[in-house]
Coordinates of C-alpha atoms in Angstrom, one line a residue:
X15 CA -3.4 -34.7 50.7
X16 CA 0.0 -34.0 51.8
X17 CA 0.9 -30.3 52.3
X18 CA 4.6 -30.8 52.8
X19 CA 6.7 -27.8 51.8
X20 CA 9.0 -28.4 48.9
X21 CA 12.6 -28.3 50.2
X22 CA 15.2 -26.1 48.8
X23 CA 17.8 -27.9 46.6
X24 CA 20.5 -26.0 48.5
X25 CA 22.9 -23.3 47.4
X26 CA 24.1 -23.8 43.8
X27 CA 27.8 -24.3 43.1
X28 CA 29.8 -22.2 40.8
X29 CA 28.5 -24.3 37.9
X30 CA 24.9 -23.7 38.9
X31 CA 24.6 -27.3 40.2
X32 CA 23.5 -28.1 43.8
X33 CA 26.5 -29.4 45.7
X34 CA 27.1 -31.5 48.8
X35 CA 30.0 -31.4 51.2
X36 CA 33.0 -33.5 50.3
X37 CA 32.4 -33.6 46.6
X38 CA 35.7 -33.7 44.7
X39 CA 36.5 -31.0 42.2
X40 CA 35.6 -31.4 38.5
X41 CA 39.2 -30.8 37.6
X42 CA 40.1 -34.2 39.2
X43 CA 37.8 -36.1 36.9
X44 CA 39.2 -38.7 34.5
X45 CA 39.1 -37.3 30.9
X46 CA 36.4 -39.7 29.8
X47 CA 34.2 -38.7 32.7
X48 CA 34.9 -35.0 32.2
X49 CA 33.8 -35.2 28.5
X50 CA 30.5 -36.8 29.5
X51 CA 30.0 -34.2 32.3
X52 CA 30.5 -31.3 29.9
X53 CA 27.5 -32.6 28.0
X54 CA 25.3 -32.2 31.1
X55 CA 26.5 -28.7 32.2
X56 CA 23.3 -26.9 31.5
X57 CA 22.8 -23.2 32.4
X58 CA 19.1 -23.2 33.1
X59 CA 16.9 -25.1 35.6
X60 CA 17.3 -28.9 35.5
X61 CA 16.4 -32.1 37.3
X62 CA 19.3 -34.0 39.0
X63 CA 19.3 -37.7 38.2
X64 CA 22.7 -38.8 39.7
X65 CA 26.4 -39.0 39.0
X66 CA 28.4 -40.4 36.1
X67 CA 29.4 -44.1 36.6
X68 CA 32.6 -45.4 35.0
X69 CA 34.2 -48.8 35.8
X70 CA 32.0 -49.2 38.9
X71 CA 32.9 -45.9 40.4
X72 CA 30.5 -43.0 40.7
X73 CA 31.8 -39.5 40.2
X74 CA 29.7 -36.9 42.1
X75 CA 31.6 -34.0 40.5
X76 CA 30.0 -35.2 37.2
X77 CA 26.3 -34.8 37.7
X78 CA 23.8 -36.2 35.1
X79 CA 20.8 -33.9 34.6
X80 CA 17.7 -33.2 32.5
X81 CA 16.9 -29.6 31.5
X82 CA 13.4 -28.7 32.7
X83 CA 12.5 -27.0 29.4
X84 CA 12.9 -30.2 27.3
X85 CA 10.6 -32.5 29.4
X86 CA 7.8 -31.9 27.0
X87 CA 9.9 -33.7 24.4
X88 CA 8.8 -36.9 26.1
X89 CA 10.9 -39.8 27.4
X90 CA 11.3 -43.5 28.2
X91 CA 12.1 -45.2 31.4
X92 CA 12.8 -48.9 30.7
X93 CA 14.4 -51.8 32.4
X94 CA 13.9 -55.3 33.7
X95 CA 11.6 -56.0 36.7
X96 CA 13.3 -55.0 40.0
X97 CA 15.9 -52.6 38.5
X98 CA 14.5 -49.5 40.1
X99 CA 12.2 -47.9 37.5
X100 CA 9.6 -47.0 40.1
X101 CA 12.1 -45.2 42.2
X102 CA 13.3 -43.3 39.1
X103 CA 9.8 -42.1 38.5
X104 CA 9.6 -41.0 42.1
X105 CA 12.9 -39.1 41.9
X106 CA 11.8 -37.2 38.8
X107 CA 8.3 -36.6 40.1
X108 CA 9.4 -35.0 43.4
X109 CA 11.8 -32.6 41.7
X110 CA 9.2 -31.6 39.1
X111 CA 6.8 -30.9 41.9
X112 CA 9.4 -28.8 43.8
X113 CA 9.8 -26.7 40.6
X114 CA 6.1 -26.0 40.2
X115 CA 5.3 -28.7 37.6
X116 CA 2.2 -30.9 38.2
X117 CA 2.8 -34.7 37.7
X118 CA 0.6 -37.6 36.9
X119 CA 1.7 -41.1 38.1
X120 CA 0.0 -44.4 37.5
X121 CA 0.6 -46.6 40.5
X122 CA 0.2 -50.1 39.2
X123 CA 1.8 -52.0 42.2
X124 CA 0.6 -49.7 44.9
X125 CA 4.0 -48.4 46.1
X126 CA 4.1 -44.9 44.8
X127 CA 1.9 -43.3 47.5
X128 CA 5.1 -42.6 49.5
X129 CA 5.8 -39.6 47.3
X130 CA 3.4 -37.7 49.6
X131 CA 5.5 -38.4 52.8
X132 CA 9.1 -37.5 53.8
X133 CA 11.6 -40.3 53.3
X134 CA 13.4 -42.1 56.1
X135 CA 17.0 -41.0 56.6
X136 CA 20.0 -43.2 57.3
X137 CA 21.1 -46.7 56.1
X138 CA 21.2 -47.3 52.4
X139 CA 19.7 -43.8 51.6
X140 CA 22.6 -42.1 53.3
X141 CA 25.1 -44.3 51.6
X142 CA 23.6 -43.6 48.2
X143 CA 23.5 -39.9 48.8
X144 CA 27.2 -39.9 49.8
X145 CA 28.1 -41.8 46.6
X146 CA 26.5 -39.3 44.3
X147 CA 27.2 -36.1 46.2
X148 CA 23.5 -35.6 47.1
X149 CA 22.5 -33.1 49.9
X150 CA 19.6 -35.4 50.9
X151 CA 16.7 -33.8 52.8
X152 CA 13.6 -35.8 53.6
X153 CA 10.4 -34.2 52.1
X154 CA 7.1 -35.1 50.8
X155 CA 5.1 -33.7 47.9
X156 CA 1.5 -32.3 47.8
X157 CA -0.4 -35.3 46.4
X158 CA -3.9 -36.2 45.3
X159 CA -5.0 -39.9 45.1
X160 CA -7.4 -41.3 42.5
X161 CA -9.0 -44.7 41.8
X162 CA -10.7 -45.9 38.6
X163 CA -14.4 -45.8 39.3
X164 CA -13.7 -45.7 43.0
X165 CA -12.3 -49.2 43.0
X166 CA -9.6 -48.7 45.6
X167 CA -8.7 -45.9 47.9
X168 CA -8.9 -42.6 46.0
X169 CA -11.1 -40.0 44.4
X170 CA -13.2 -41.9 41.8
X171 CA -12.2 -41.3 38.2
X172 CA -15.0 -41.8 35.7
X173 CA -15.6 -41.1 32.0
X174 CA -18.8 -41.2 30.1
X175 CA -19.0 -43.7 27.3
X176 CA -19.5 -41.0 24.7
X177 CA -16.4 -39.0 25.7
X178 CA -14.4 -42.2 25.9
X179 CA -15.1 -42.8 22.2
X180 CA -15.3 -45.8 19.9
X181 CA -11.6 -46.3 19.3
X182 CA -10.6 -46.4 22.9
X183 CA -13.6 -48.6 23.8
X184 CA -12.9 -51.0 21.0
X185 CA -9.4 -51.4 22.5
X186 CA -10.8 -52.2 25.9
X187 CA -13.3 -54.7 24.4
X188 CA -10.5 -56.3 22.2
X189 CA -12.6 -55.8 19.0
X190 CA -11.2 -56.4 15.5
X191 CA -11.2 -53.7 12.9
X192 CA -14.6 -54.7 11.5
X193 CA -16.2 -54.7 14.9
X194 CA -14.5 -51.4 15.7
X195 CA -16.0 -49.8 12.6
X196 CA -19.4 -51.1 13.6
X197 CA -19.0 -49.6 17.1
X198 CA -18.1 -46.3 15.5
X199 CA -21.4 -46.5 13.6
X200 CA -23.3 -47.0 16.8
X201 CA -21.7 -43.9 18.4
X202 CA -22.4 -41.9 15.2
X203 CA -26.1 -42.9 15.3
X204 CA -26.4 -42.1 19.0
X205 CA -24.7 -38.7 18.5
X206 CA -27.0 -37.7 15.6
X207 CA -30.2 -38.8 17.4
X208 CA -29.7 -37.2 20.9
X209 CA -29.2 -40.6 22.6
X210 CA -26.7 -39.8 25.4
X211 CA -24.2 -42.6 26.1
X212 CA -23.2 -42.0 29.7
X213 CA -22.7 -45.6 30.9
X214 CA -22.5 -49.1 29.6
X215 CA -26.2 -49.8 29.8
X216 CA -26.8 -46.8 27.5
X217 CA -24.5 -48.3 24.9
X218 CA -26.1 -51.8 25.3
X219 CA -29.6 -50.3 24.8
X220 CA -28.6 -48.5 21.6
X221 CA -27.0 -51.6 20.1
X222 CA -30.0 -53.7 21.0
X223 CA -32.3 -51.2 19.4
X224 CA -30.3 -51.0 16.2
X225 CA -30.6 -54.8 15.8
X226 CA -34.4 -54.6 16.1
X227 CA -36.6 -54.3 13.0
X228 CA -37.2 -50.6 13.8
X229 CA -33.6 -49.9 14.4
X230 CA -32.5 -51.6 11.1
X231 CA -34.7 -49.2 9.3
X232 CA -33.0 -46.3 11.1
X233 CA -29.6 -47.3 9.8
X234 CA -30.5 -47.6 6.1
X235 CA -29.1 -44.2 5.4
X236 CA -25.7 -44.7 7.0
X237 CA -25.0 -48.4 6.8
X238 CA -25.9 -51.5 8.8
X239 CA -25.1 -53.4 11.9
X240 CA -25.0 -57.1 11.5
X241 CA -26.5 -59.3 14.2
X242 CA -23.3 -61.3 14.5
X243 CA -21.1 -58.2 15.1
X244 CA -23.7 -56.7 17.5
X245 CA -23.6 -60.0 19.4
X246 CA -19.9 -59.9 19.8
X247 CA -19.9 -56.3 21.0
X248 CA -22.8 -57.1 23.5
X249 CA -21.0 -60.1 24.9
X250 CA -17.9 -58.1 25.3
X251 CA -19.8 -55.4 27.1
X252 CA -21.4 -58.0 29.4
X253 CA -18.1 -59.4 30.3
X254 CA -16.7 -56.0 31.0
X255 CA -19.7 -55.2 33.2
X256 CA -19.4 -58.5 35.1
X257 CA -15.7 -57.8 35.8
X258 CA -16.9 -54.6 37.6
X259 CA -15.6 -52.2 35.0
X260 CA -19.0 -50.7 34.6
X261 CA -18.1 -48.4 37.5
X262 CA -15.5 -46.6 35.3
X263 CA -18.1 -45.3 32.9
X264 CA -20.7 -42.8 34.0
X265 CA -21.0 -39.4 35.7
X266 CA -19.8 -37.2 37.2
X267 CA -17.1 -37.3 34.6
X268 CA -13.6 -36.4 35.7
X269 CA -12.3 -33.0 34.5
X270 CA -8.7 -33.5 33.4
X271 CA -8.0 -29.9 34.3
X272 CA -7.7 -31.2 37.9
X273 CA -4.4 -32.7 36.9
X274 CA -2.8 -29.3 36.2
X275 CA -3.1 -27.8 39.7
X276 CA -0.4 -26.3 41.9
X277 CA -0.5 -25.4 45.6
X278 CA -0.6 -21.9 47.0
X279 CA 3.1 -21.9 47.5
X280 CA 3.7 -22.9 43.8
X281 CA 4.5 -26.6 44.2
X282 CA 3.1 -28.9 41.5
X283 CA 0.5 -31.4 42.7
X284 CA 1.4 -35.0 42.2
X285 CA -1.7 -37.0 41.0
X286 CA -1.3 -40.6 41.9
X287 CA -3.8 -43.1 40.2
X288 CA -4.0 -46.1 42.5
X289 CA -4.4 -49.2 40.2
X290 CA -3.8 -52.4 42.3
X291 CA -7.5 -53.0 42.5
X292 CA -7.7 -53.3 38.7
X293 CA -4.5 -55.2 38.0
X294 CA -6.5 -58.0 36.4
X295 CA -7.9 -55.6 33.8
X296 CA -4.6 -54.1 32.4
X297 CA -6.2 -53.3 29.0
X298 CA -8.8 -51.1 30.7
X299 CA -6.4 -49.1 32.8
X300 CA -3.9 -48.5 30.0
X301 CA -6.6 -47.4 27.7
X302 CA -8.1 -45.1 30.4
X303 CA -4.8 -43.4 30.8
X304 CA -4.8 -42.8 27.0
X305 CA -8.3 -41.2 27.4
X306 CA -6.8 -38.8 30.0
X307 CA -4.1 -37.8 27.5
X308 CA -6.6 -37.5 24.6
X309 CA -8.8 -35.3 26.7
X310 CA -5.9 -33.1 27.7
X311 CA -4.8 -32.8 24.1
X312 CA -8.3 -31.6 23.0
X313 CA -8.8 -29.1 25.8
X314 CA -5.4 -27.4 26.2
X315 CA -4.4 -24.5 24.0
X316 CA -1.3 -24.4 21.8
X317 CA 1.7 -22.9 23.8
X318 CA 4.8 -24.1 22.0
X319 CA 8.0 -24.6 24.0
X320 CA 7.7 -23.3 27.5
X321 CA 10.4 -22.8 30.2
X322 CA 8.8 -25.7 32.0
X323 CA 6.0 -28.0 31.1
X324 CA 2.4 -27.7 32.2
X325 CA 2.3 -31.4 33.2
X326 CA 4.5 -34.4 33.0
X327 CA 2.5 -37.7 32.6
X328 CA 4.1 -41.1 33.5
X329 CA 2.5 -43.9 31.5
X330 CA 3.4 -47.1 33.4
X331 CA 3.1 -50.6 31.9
X332 CA 3.1 -48.9 28.5
X333 CA 3.4 -52.2 26.6
X334 CA -0.2 -53.0 27.5
X335 CA -1.4 -50.0 25.5
X336 CA 0.3 -51.1 22.3
X337 CA -0.4 -54.9 22.6
X338 CA -3.0 -55.9 20.0
X339 CA -3.7 -52.4 19.0
X340 CA -5.4 -51.7 15.7
X341 CA -3.7 -49.6 13.0
X342 CA -6.1 -46.8 13.6
X343 CA -5.4 -46.9 17.3
X344 CA -1.7 -46.8 16.9
X345 CA -2.0 -43.9 14.4
X346 CA -4.0 -42.0 17.0
X347 CA -1.4 -42.6 19.7
X348 CA 1.4 -41.5 17.5
X349 CA -0.5 -38.3 16.6
X350 CA -1.3 -37.5 20.2
X351 CA 2.3 -38.0 21.3
X352 CA 3.6 -35.9 18.4
X353 CA 1.2 -33.0 18.9
X354 CA 0.6 -32.8 22.7
X355 CA 4.2 -31.5 23.1
X356 CA 3.0 -28.1 21.8
X357 CA 0.3 -28.1 24.5
X358 CA 3.0 -28.1 27.2
X359 CA 2.6 -31.8 28.2
X360 CA 5.4 -34.3 28.5
X361 CA 4.9 -38.0 28.4
X362 CA 7.2 -40.7 29.9
X363 CA 6.5 -44.2 28.8
X364 CA 7.5 -46.8 31.4
X365 CA 8.1 -50.4 30.2
X366 CA 10.7 -53.2 30.2
X367 CA 12.4 -52.7 26.8
X368 CA 12.2 -50.0 24.1
X369 CA 10.9 -52.6 21.7
X370 CA 7.7 -52.6 23.6
X371 CA 7.0 -49.2 22.1
X372 CA 6.2 -48.8 18.3
X373 CA 9.1 -47.2 16.3
X374 CA 7.0 -44.1 15.3
X375 CA 6.4 -43.4 19.0
X376 CA 9.9 -44.3 20.2
X377 CA 11.4 -41.9 17.7
X378 CA 9.6 -39.0 19.6
X379 CA 11.0 -39.9 23.0
X380 CA 14.1 -37.6 23.4
X381 CA 14.9 -38.4 27.0
X382 CA 16.0 -41.9 27.9
X383 CA 16.6 -43.6 31.3
X384 CA 17.5 -47.3 30.6
X385 CA 17.9 -49.5 33.6
X386 CA 19.5 -53.0 33.5
X387 CA 18.4 -55.6 31.1
X388 CA 18.8 -59.4 31.4
X389 CA 20.2 -61.7 28.7
X390 CA 19.3 -65.1 29.9
X391 CA 17.6 -66.4 26.8
X392 CA 18.0 -65.9 23.0
X393 CA 15.0 -63.5 23.0
X394 CA 16.6 -61.5 25.8
X395 CA 19.8 -61.2 23.7
X396 CA 17.8 -59.9 20.8
X397 CA 16.0 -57.4 23.0
X398 CA 19.4 -56.3 24.4
X399 CA 20.8 -55.8 20.9
X400 CA 17.7 -53.9 19.8
X401 CA 18.0 -51.6 22.9
X402 CA 21.7 -50.9 22.2
X403 CA 20.8 -49.9 18.6
X404 CA 18.5 -47.1 19.9
X405 CA 21.2 -45.2 21.6
X406 CA 23.6 -42.7 19.9
X407 CA 26.4 -44.7 18.3
X408 CA 29.3 -42.6 19.8
X409 CA 29.7 -43.7 23.4
X410 CA 32.4 -44.2 25.9
X411 CA 30.8 -47.5 27.0
X412 CA 30.3 -51.0 25.7
X413 CA 26.6 -50.6 26.1
X414 CA 25.9 -54.3 25.6
X415 CA 28.1 -55.1 28.6
X416 CA 27.0 -52.1 30.7
X417 CA 23.3 -52.7 30.3
X418 CA 23.6 -56.3 31.7
X419 CA 25.9 -55.3 34.6
X420 CA 24.0 -52.3 36.0
X421 CA 22.9 -52.6 39.6
X422 CA 19.6 -51.6 41.1
X423 CA 19.3 -47.9 41.0
X424 CA 21.7 -47.5 38.1
X425 CA 20.8 -46.6 34.5
X426 CA 22.2 -45.6 31.2
X427 CA 21.0 -42.0 30.4
X428 CA 20.8 -39.8 27.4
X429 CA 18.6 -36.7 27.2
X430 CA 18.1 -33.7 25.1
X431 CA 20.3 -30.6 25.8
X432 CA 18.9 -27.1 26.1
X433 CA 19.6 -26.8 22.4
X434 CA 17.7 -29.9 21.5
X435 CA 20.7 -32.1 20.8
X436 CA 21.3 -35.5 22.4
X437 CA 23.7 -35.5 25.3
X438 CA 26.5 -38.1 25.6
X439 CA 25.4 -41.5 26.9
X440 CA 26.1 -41.7 30.6
X441 CA 26.0 -44.7 32.8
X442 CA 24.6 -43.2 36.0
X443 CA 24.3 -44.0 39.7
X444 CA 20.9 -42.5 40.5
X445 CA 20.1 -40.2 43.4
X446 CA 17.9 -41.5 46.2
X447 CA 14.3 -40.1 46.3
X448 CA 13.7 -37.7 49.2
X449 CA 10.2 -38.9 49.7
X450 CA 9.2 -42.2 51.3
X451 CA 10.4 -45.2 49.2
X452 CA 7.4 -47.4 49.7
X453 CA 3.6 -47.0 50.3
X454 CA 2.1 -44.9 53.1
X455 CA -0.1 -46.7 55.5
X456 CA -3.8 -47.3 54.7
X457 CA -5.0 -44.9 57.4
X458 CA -2.8 -42.1 56.1
X459 CA -4.0 -42.8 52.5
X460 CA -7.6 -42.8 53.5
X461 CA -7.2 -39.6 55.5
X462 CA -5.7 -37.9 52.4
X463 CA -8.6 -39.0 50.3
X464 CA -11.2 -38.0 52.9
X465 CA -9.6 -34.6 53.2
X466 CA -9.5 -33.8 49.5
X467 CA -11.8 -31.1 48.2
X468 CA -12.3 -33.3 45.1
X469 CA -13.9 -36.2 47.0
X470 CA -17.2 -34.5 47.5
X471 CA -17.3 -33.5 43.8
X472 CA -16.7 -36.9 42.4
X473 CA -17.5 -39.5 45.1
X474 CA -21.1 -40.2 44.3
X475 CA -22.2 -41.6 40.9
X476 CA -25.0 -39.9 39.1
X477 CA -27.4 -41.7 36.8
X478 CA -29.3 -39.2 34.7
X479 CA -31.8 -39.7 31.8
X480 CA -29.9 -40.9 28.8
X481 CA -30.2 -43.4 26.0
X482 CA -31.3 -46.3 28.2
X483 CA -34.2 -44.4 29.7
X484 CA -35.3 -42.8 26.5
X485 CA -35.4 -46.1 24.6
X486 CA -37.1 -47.9 27.5
X487 CA -39.8 -45.2 27.5
X488 CA -40.3 -45.5 23.8
X489 CA -40.7 -49.3 24.1
X490 CA -43.3 -48.9 26.9
X491 CA -45.6 -46.7 24.7
X492 CA -48.3 -48.6 22.7
X493 CA -47.3 -47.0 19.4
X494 CA -43.8 -45.7 19.8
X495 CA -42.8 -42.8 17.7
X496 CA -39.8 -43.5 15.6
X497 CA -36.4 -42.2 16.7
X498 CA -35.4 -39.3 14.4
X499 CA -33.7 -40.7 11.3
X500 CA -30.0 -40.4 10.7
X501 CA -28.9 -38.5 7.6
X502 CA -30.2 -40.1 4.4
X503 CA -34.0 -39.8 5.0
X504 CA -36.6 -40.4 7.6
X505 CA -37.3 -43.8 9.1
X506 CA -39.8 -45.9 7.1
X507 CA -43.4 -44.7 7.9
X508 CA -42.2 -42.1 10.3
X509 CA -42.6 -38.3 10.2
X510 CA -39.9 -36.5 8.3
X511 CA -37.3 -35.1 10.6
X512 CA -37.7 -31.4 11.3
X513 CA -34.8 -28.9 10.9
X514 CA -33.2 -27.9 14.2
X515 CA -34.9 -24.4 14.0
X516 CA -38.3 -26.0 13.6
X517 CA -37.8 -28.3 16.5
X518 CA -36.8 -25.4 18.7
X519 CA -39.9 -23.4 17.8
X520 CA -42.2 -26.4 18.2
X521 CA -40.9 -27.3 21.6
X522 CA -41.0 -23.8 22.8
X523 CA -38.4 -21.5 24.3
X524 CA -36.3 -21.1 21.1
X525 CA -32.6 -21.7 21.1
X526 CA -32.2 -20.5 24.7
X527 CA -34.8 -22.9 25.9
X528 CA -33.0 -25.7 24.1
X529 CA -29.6 -24.8 25.7
X530 CA -31.1 -24.6 29.2
X531 CA -33.4 -27.6 28.9
X532 CA -31.6 -30.2 26.9
X533 CA -29.8 -32.7 29.2
X534 CA -27.3 -33.6 26.5
X535 CA -26.2 -30.0 26.2
X536 CA -26.0 -29.6 29.9
X537 CA -23.8 -32.6 30.3
X538 CA -21.5 -32.2 27.3
X539 CA -21.6 -28.8 25.7
X540 CA -20.1 -30.5 22.7
X541 CA -22.5 -29.5 19.9
X542 CA -21.4 -28.6 16.5
X543 CA -22.8 -26.2 13.8
X544 CA -26.5 -26.0 12.9
X545 CA -27.3 -29.5 14.3
X546 CA -26.9 -28.2 17.9
X547 CA -27.1 -30.9 20.4
X548 CA -27.5 -33.6 17.8
X549 CA -24.0 -34.5 16.7
X550 CA -20.9 -34.5 19.0
X551 CA -17.7 -33.3 17.5
X552 CA -15.0 -36.0 17.6
X553 CA -11.4 -36.3 16.8
X554 CA -8.3 -38.5 17.4
X555 CA -9.6 -41.5 19.3
X556 CA -13.2 -40.6 18.6
X557 CA -13.3 -38.9 22.0
X558 CA -15.7 -36.0 22.2
X559 CA -14.7 -32.5 22.7
X560 CA -16.0 -30.5 25.7
X561 CA -15.7 -26.9 26.6
X562 CA -14.5 -25.9 30.0

């Protein structure tokens, strides 16, 4: 992990904005530029994006900025491939880190790791800095590198199947609404009967059991699982396993509180999730990112509006999340985006056009950085027109023309002011990132991972007793005892299910013995009410709640 010190932004000018030598006075600005600049003259801490661009000329005395306190109002970074979206993420991330805000970045193409190393001076970087009045200083950010299931170079990220939940897993498996509902029934049954779903073989074992004669009896009180639906789910699980995705599910499960860390000197840690190794499974990594957000939402306390966010989360390739999503899944996303703001978390969706994001979600994205769009086809022209319609109507620009003529590293910006009102639309020549614009070498990346304190904690997978082992043990007994029945009555011919209190006394040790001895409680601590350890509390995406 890089331990580079965050560099000072330099002495503020009279307007409270970092200045560079040779920047013209604001009084010399053209009237149209001055009017735009007035909309970005914030008094509190802010991130510097670049300089106002008008008729091909950048005006460094008219900086374009985002107030730090509104970054939990979410945002969108959009634009065609090759227009500079990744560098914009890097520019924002390094400034957030310097101001003590942790950042999460999904690195789909493998070129964001350079945020941990100082940039290279000279050449195009120096030219860009001069154009926008930037006092450029090379610096890297403290960074932590992760990899889904350890596939790639990074601290392994895993989630148990039960905490992932049925809605998110249904999205990964590409199930329809009927199949999604049946999968939810399987999770419900497992929760109620103490069958821990840690990995994919646990889920496969429970589904297989529930389609057996004995399992069908168990489901009579809560519904049924058709053999055809079970077959579809099992085949999808097998395909997922064969693609190597089984490594993403299991223990030790990643604690999302790790994403909220700062260094001893107060810099925010930039968490980089390396994804090149799973580019052929885009549905999985986009859904896994949603799991991270859902878990944060459930665990963080309400804090309202803060002076600066607790975390800013960049959701790259966001269109993959919404493509083919069920109505229930989209509703859960919308609710998460709407409510996580009050937990101090900001989300930036990164995609090609705003139309990739559902309207209910797009309406909540107050900060916009729109890179160039192309209009080579009729569909492109429709997308351009739709994009223009999402900006404030009053503008000094012909946005249709500007959006097709922007160069690499230029964007149209509008953000929320400190009072929550939209700022004027500003065509902007963006600043150059001060960290390395490209990946660090493999040796440096591996050294950072090997030196991380988290590697020892999450590196080795653990396979504890769970649903698979319990059901296998039952099947091996000559006369297997029935699994405790779900609500609605005992299984046919089986002993009536005891109340939780009777079970505790029968097994010995009382409640304390149950707490100390039950593997499910040790792993999850997610029990609810009187049925302690039998039913996991779920919300939003069906993800389970855990106590820190």
